[in-house]
């Protein structure tokens, strides 16, 4: 009797303990399920708020290009029809490799002053109804770079050169002369090889750094302005161009496309066609970023430049090199 009661109470104890364990296990499982859910909810809201921030930043960023496109309905058309490369620029920070901190500071304040005056110069020019024009030359240096620099110098004009990586003393002289004359030295990839630079982010970065480092080595200038071969709206890239753009943004590099094309990316254009495309395009915009090429097979572009500059100067246009503070013209990324 005693024994059987003892067995009964032992069995009841065991059941209670088992129930307790069951409850503990249930709580632990519930906790393990709820914890990740809780973090998921937190992360969801965080991602949402970050996405909104990105949207706002993009909206701000797109204002300028939206204005350009509105001003020139042919803007996208020109970009799609040209086979020319698109180009982006970044700022250049000038200074010899041996520059002291003081010198850097002096240069920084000089750049700030220049920036301020350039911005007010542009505002004033636009208020006076003048055109603002950025002449840009891609793919150099070439056999014609020195001649082109001579034309610019004789006309008192500064332009922007989106260059590729070319080894050799004559090219090193070209890079340095571009800078010494007050033009902007900007990057256009080292190889200009679509198959290479557009095959993967790693290949793009490798090529990008190779050019940036090379130009810094031979000129002492670290460029921060870039143009994509074929432009940011090119159809050659095997991965979304936004992948490269995100990388450039992280590096503090500004890329520039254009809103006026000389059309000289196509072969066989006459001098007159180049002039007509450029001046006709500029006529449609308040601010124009003009795509031309500094390349051996583009002699008619070189021939057209004096007439283009003289025509612009006759109508009192303000011709400037692209700098770090220039509002970029960027194509729509699909
Ligand atoms: Zn190009």
Coordinates of C-alpha atoms in Angstrom, one line a residue, residues 69-285:
X69 CA 16.9 67.6 -70.2
X70 CA 13.9 69.9 -70.0
X71 CA 15.8 72.7 -71.6
X72 CA 17.0 70.4 -74.4
X73 CA 14.5 67.8 -75.6
X74 CA 17.2 66.4 -77.9
X75 CA 19.5 65.7 -75.0
X76 CA 18.7 62.0 -74.6
X77 CA 18.4 61.6 -78.4
X78 CA 21.9 62.9 -78.9
X79 CA 23.2 60.6 -76.3
X80 CA 21.6 57.6 -77.8
X81 CA 22.6 58.2 -81.3
X82 CA 26.2 59.0 -80.8
X83 CA 28.7 56.2 -80.7
X84 CA 31.1 58.5 -78.9
X85 CA 32.2 57.7 -75.5
X86 CA 30.6 59.3 -72.5
X87 CA 32.8 61.1 -70.2
X88 CA 32.8 62.0 -66.6
X89 CA 35.0 64.4 -64.7
X90 CA 36.2 64.7 -61.3
X91 CA 38.0 67.5 -59.6
X92 CA 41.6 68.0 -59.7
X93 CA 43.7 68.9 -56.7
X94 CA 46.8 70.5 -57.9
X95 CA 50.0 70.3 -56.0
X96 CA 53.5 69.0 -56.4
X97 CA 54.3 65.8 -54.7
X98 CA 56.5 67.6 -52.3
X99 CA 53.9 70.2 -51.3
X100 CA 54.1 71.2 -47.7
X101 CA 51.0 71.5 -45.5
X102 CA 51.2 75.2 -45.8
X103 CA 51.2 75.1 -49.5
X104 CA 48.3 72.7 -49.5
X105 CA 46.4 75.1 -47.2
X106 CA 47.2 78.1 -49.5
X107 CA 46.0 76.1 -52.4
X108 CA 42.9 75.0 -50.6
X109 CA 41.9 78.6 -49.9
X110 CA 42.8 79.6 -53.5
X111 CA 40.6 76.9 -54.8
X112 CA 37.8 78.0 -52.5
X113 CA 38.1 81.6 -53.8
X114 CA 38.2 80.3 -57.4
X115 CA 35.2 78.2 -56.7
X116 CA 33.2 81.1 -55.2
X117 CA 34.1 83.4 -58.0
X118 CA 33.3 80.7 -60.7
X119 CA 29.9 80.1 -59.1
X120 CA 29.0 83.8 -59.0
X121 CA 30.5 84.3 -62.5
X122 CA 28.1 81.6 -63.8
X123 CA 25.1 83.1 -62.0
X124 CA 25.9 86.5 -63.4
X125 CA 26.5 85.2 -66.9
X126 CA 23.1 83.4 -66.9
X127 CA 21.4 86.4 -65.4
X128 CA 22.8 88.4 -68.3
X129 CA 21.4 85.9 -70.8
X130 CA 24.9 84.5 -71.7
X131 CA 25.5 80.9 -72.5
X132 CA 27.8 78.8 -70.2
X133 CA 29.8 76.3 -72.1
X134 CA 32.2 73.5 -71.0
X135 CA 34.2 72.1 -73.9
X136 CA 35.3 68.6 -73.2
X137 CA 37.7 66.3 -75.2
X138 CA 37.8 62.6 -74.7
X139 CA 40.3 59.8 -75.6
X140 CA 43.5 61.9 -75.6
X141 CA 46.3 62.5 -75.6
X142 CA 46.7 62.2 -79.3
X143 CA 48.9 63.4 -82.1
X144 CA 46.8 66.6 -82.1
X145 CA 46.8 67.4 -78.4
X146 CA 49.6 70.0 -78.6
X147 CA 47.8 71.7 -81.6
X148 CA 44.5 71.7 -79.7
X149 CA 46.2 73.2 -76.6
X150 CA 47.7 75.9 -78.9
X151 CA 44.2 76.8 -80.3
X152 CA 42.8 77.0 -76.8
X153 CA 45.6 79.1 -75.5
X154 CA 45.5 81.5 -78.5
X155 CA 41.8 82.0 -77.9
X156 CA 42.2 82.4 -74.1
X157 CA 40.0 79.4 -73.5
X158 CA 40.3 76.5 -71.0
X159 CA 38.7 73.1 -71.6
X160 CA 38.5 69.7 -70.0
X161 CA 40.4 66.6 -71.2
X162 CA 39.1 63.2 -70.3
X163 CA 42.2 61.2 -70.9
X164 CA 43.2 57.6 -71.2
X165 CA 46.4 56.0 -70.0
X166 CA 49.2 56.4 -72.5
X167 CA 52.8 55.7 -71.8
X168 CA 55.7 57.7 -73.3
X169 CA 57.4 61.0 -72.9
X170 CA 55.3 62.8 -75.4
X171 CA 52.1 61.8 -73.6
X172 CA 53.5 62.7 -70.2
X173 CA 54.3 66.2 -71.7
X174 CA 50.7 66.4 -73.0
X175 CA 49.2 65.6 -69.6
X176 CA 51.4 68.2 -67.9
X177 CA 50.8 70.9 -70.6
X178 CA 47.0 70.3 -70.3
X179 CA 47.3 71.2 -66.6
X180 CA 49.9 74.0 -66.9
X181 CA 47.6 75.9 -69.3
X182 CA 44.8 75.8 -66.7
X183 CA 42.8 73.1 -68.4
X184 CA 41.2 70.3 -66.3
X185 CA 42.8 66.8 -66.5
X186 CA 40.0 64.3 -66.0
X187 CA 39.8 60.5 -66.2
X188 CA 38.3 58.3 -68.9
X189 CA 39.7 54.9 -67.9
X190 CA 43.2 53.7 -68.5
X191 CA 42.5 51.1 -71.2
X192 CA 39.3 52.4 -72.8
X193 CA 38.5 48.7 -73.4
X194 CA 34.8 48.1 -73.0
X195 CA 35.3 44.4 -72.7
X196 CA 37.6 44.9 -69.8
X197 CA 36.2 47.8 -67.8
X198 CA 32.6 46.7 -68.2
X199 CA 33.1 43.0 -67.4
X200 CA 33.1 43.3 -63.6
X201 CA 33.4 45.8 -60.8
X202 CA 36.9 44.4 -59.9
X203 CA 38.2 45.0 -63.4
X204 CA 36.6 48.5 -63.5
X205 CA 38.3 49.4 -60.2
X206 CA 41.7 48.0 -61.3
X207 CA 41.6 50.0 -64.5
X208 CA 40.3 53.1 -62.7
X209 CA 43.0 53.1 -60.1
X210 CA 45.6 52.4 -62.7
X211 CA 44.8 55.6 -64.5
X212 CA 44.4 57.7 -61.4
X213 CA 47.7 56.5 -60.0
X214 CA 49.5 56.9 -63.3
X215 CA 48.3 60.5 -63.8
X216 CA 49.3 61.3 -60.2
X217 CA 52.7 59.8 -60.7
X218 CA 53.4 61.8 -63.9
X219 CA 51.7 65.1 -63.1
X220 CA 51.3 65.3 -59.3
X221 CA 47.6 65.8 -59.9
X222 CA 45.0 63.5 -58.4
X223 CA 42.0 63.7 -60.6
X224 CA 38.5 63.4 -59.1
X225 CA 36.5 63.8 -62.3
X226 CA 35.6 60.9 -64.5
X227 CA 33.7 60.1 -67.7
X228 CA 32.5 56.6 -68.6
X229 CA 33.6 55.3 -72.0
X230 CA 30.3 55.4 -73.9
X231 CA 28.8 57.5 -71.1
X232 CA 26.9 56.4 -68.0
X233 CA 24.0 55.3 -70.2
X234 CA 26.1 52.9 -72.3
X235 CA 24.7 49.6 -73.3
X236 CA 28.0 47.8 -73.2
X237 CA 28.2 47.1 -69.5
X238 CA 27.7 43.5 -68.4
X239 CA 26.6 44.6 -64.9
X240 CA 24.4 47.6 -64.0
X241 CA 26.3 50.9 -64.4
X242 CA 25.0 51.9 -61.0
X243 CA 27.5 49.4 -59.5
X244 CA 30.3 51.5 -60.9
X245 CA 28.6 54.7 -60.0
X246 CA 28.3 53.6 -56.3
X247 CA 32.0 52.8 -56.3
X248 CA 32.8 56.3 -57.7
X249 CA 30.6 57.9 -55.2
X250 CA 32.4 56.1 -52.4
X251 CA 35.7 57.4 -53.8
X252 CA 34.5 61.0 -54.0
X253 CA 34.7 60.9 -57.8
X254 CA 32.2 62.9 -59.8
X255 CA 31.2 61.6 -63.2
X256 CA 30.2 63.8 -66.1
X257 CA 28.2 62.9 -69.2
X258 CA 27.3 65.6 -71.7
X259 CA 24.2 67.3 -73.1
X260 CA 25.7 68.4 -76.4
X261 CA 27.4 65.9 -78.7
X262 CA 29.6 67.0 -81.6
X263 CA 28.7 63.6 -83.1
X264 CA 32.4 63.0 -83.8
X265 CA 32.1 59.6 -82.2
X266 CA 30.9 58.5 -85.6
X267 CA 33.5 58.5 -88.4
X268 CA 33.7 60.7 -91.4
X269 CA 32.1 63.9 -90.1
X270 CA 33.1 67.0 -91.9
X271 CA 34.4 70.1 -90.1
X272 CA 31.1 71.8 -90.9
X273 CA 29.0 69.0 -89.5
X274 CA 31.0 69.1 -86.2
X275 CA 30.5 72.9 -86.0
X276 CA 26.8 72.6 -86.7
X277 CA 26.2 69.8 -84.2
X278 CA 28.1 71.7 -81.4
X279 CA 26.7 75.2 -82.0
X280 CA 23.2 73.9 -82.7
X281 CA 23.3 71.9 -79.5
X282 CA 24.6 74.8 -77.4
X283 CA 21.9 77.0 -78.8
X284 CA 19.3 74.9 -77.0
X285 CA 20.8 75.0 -73.5

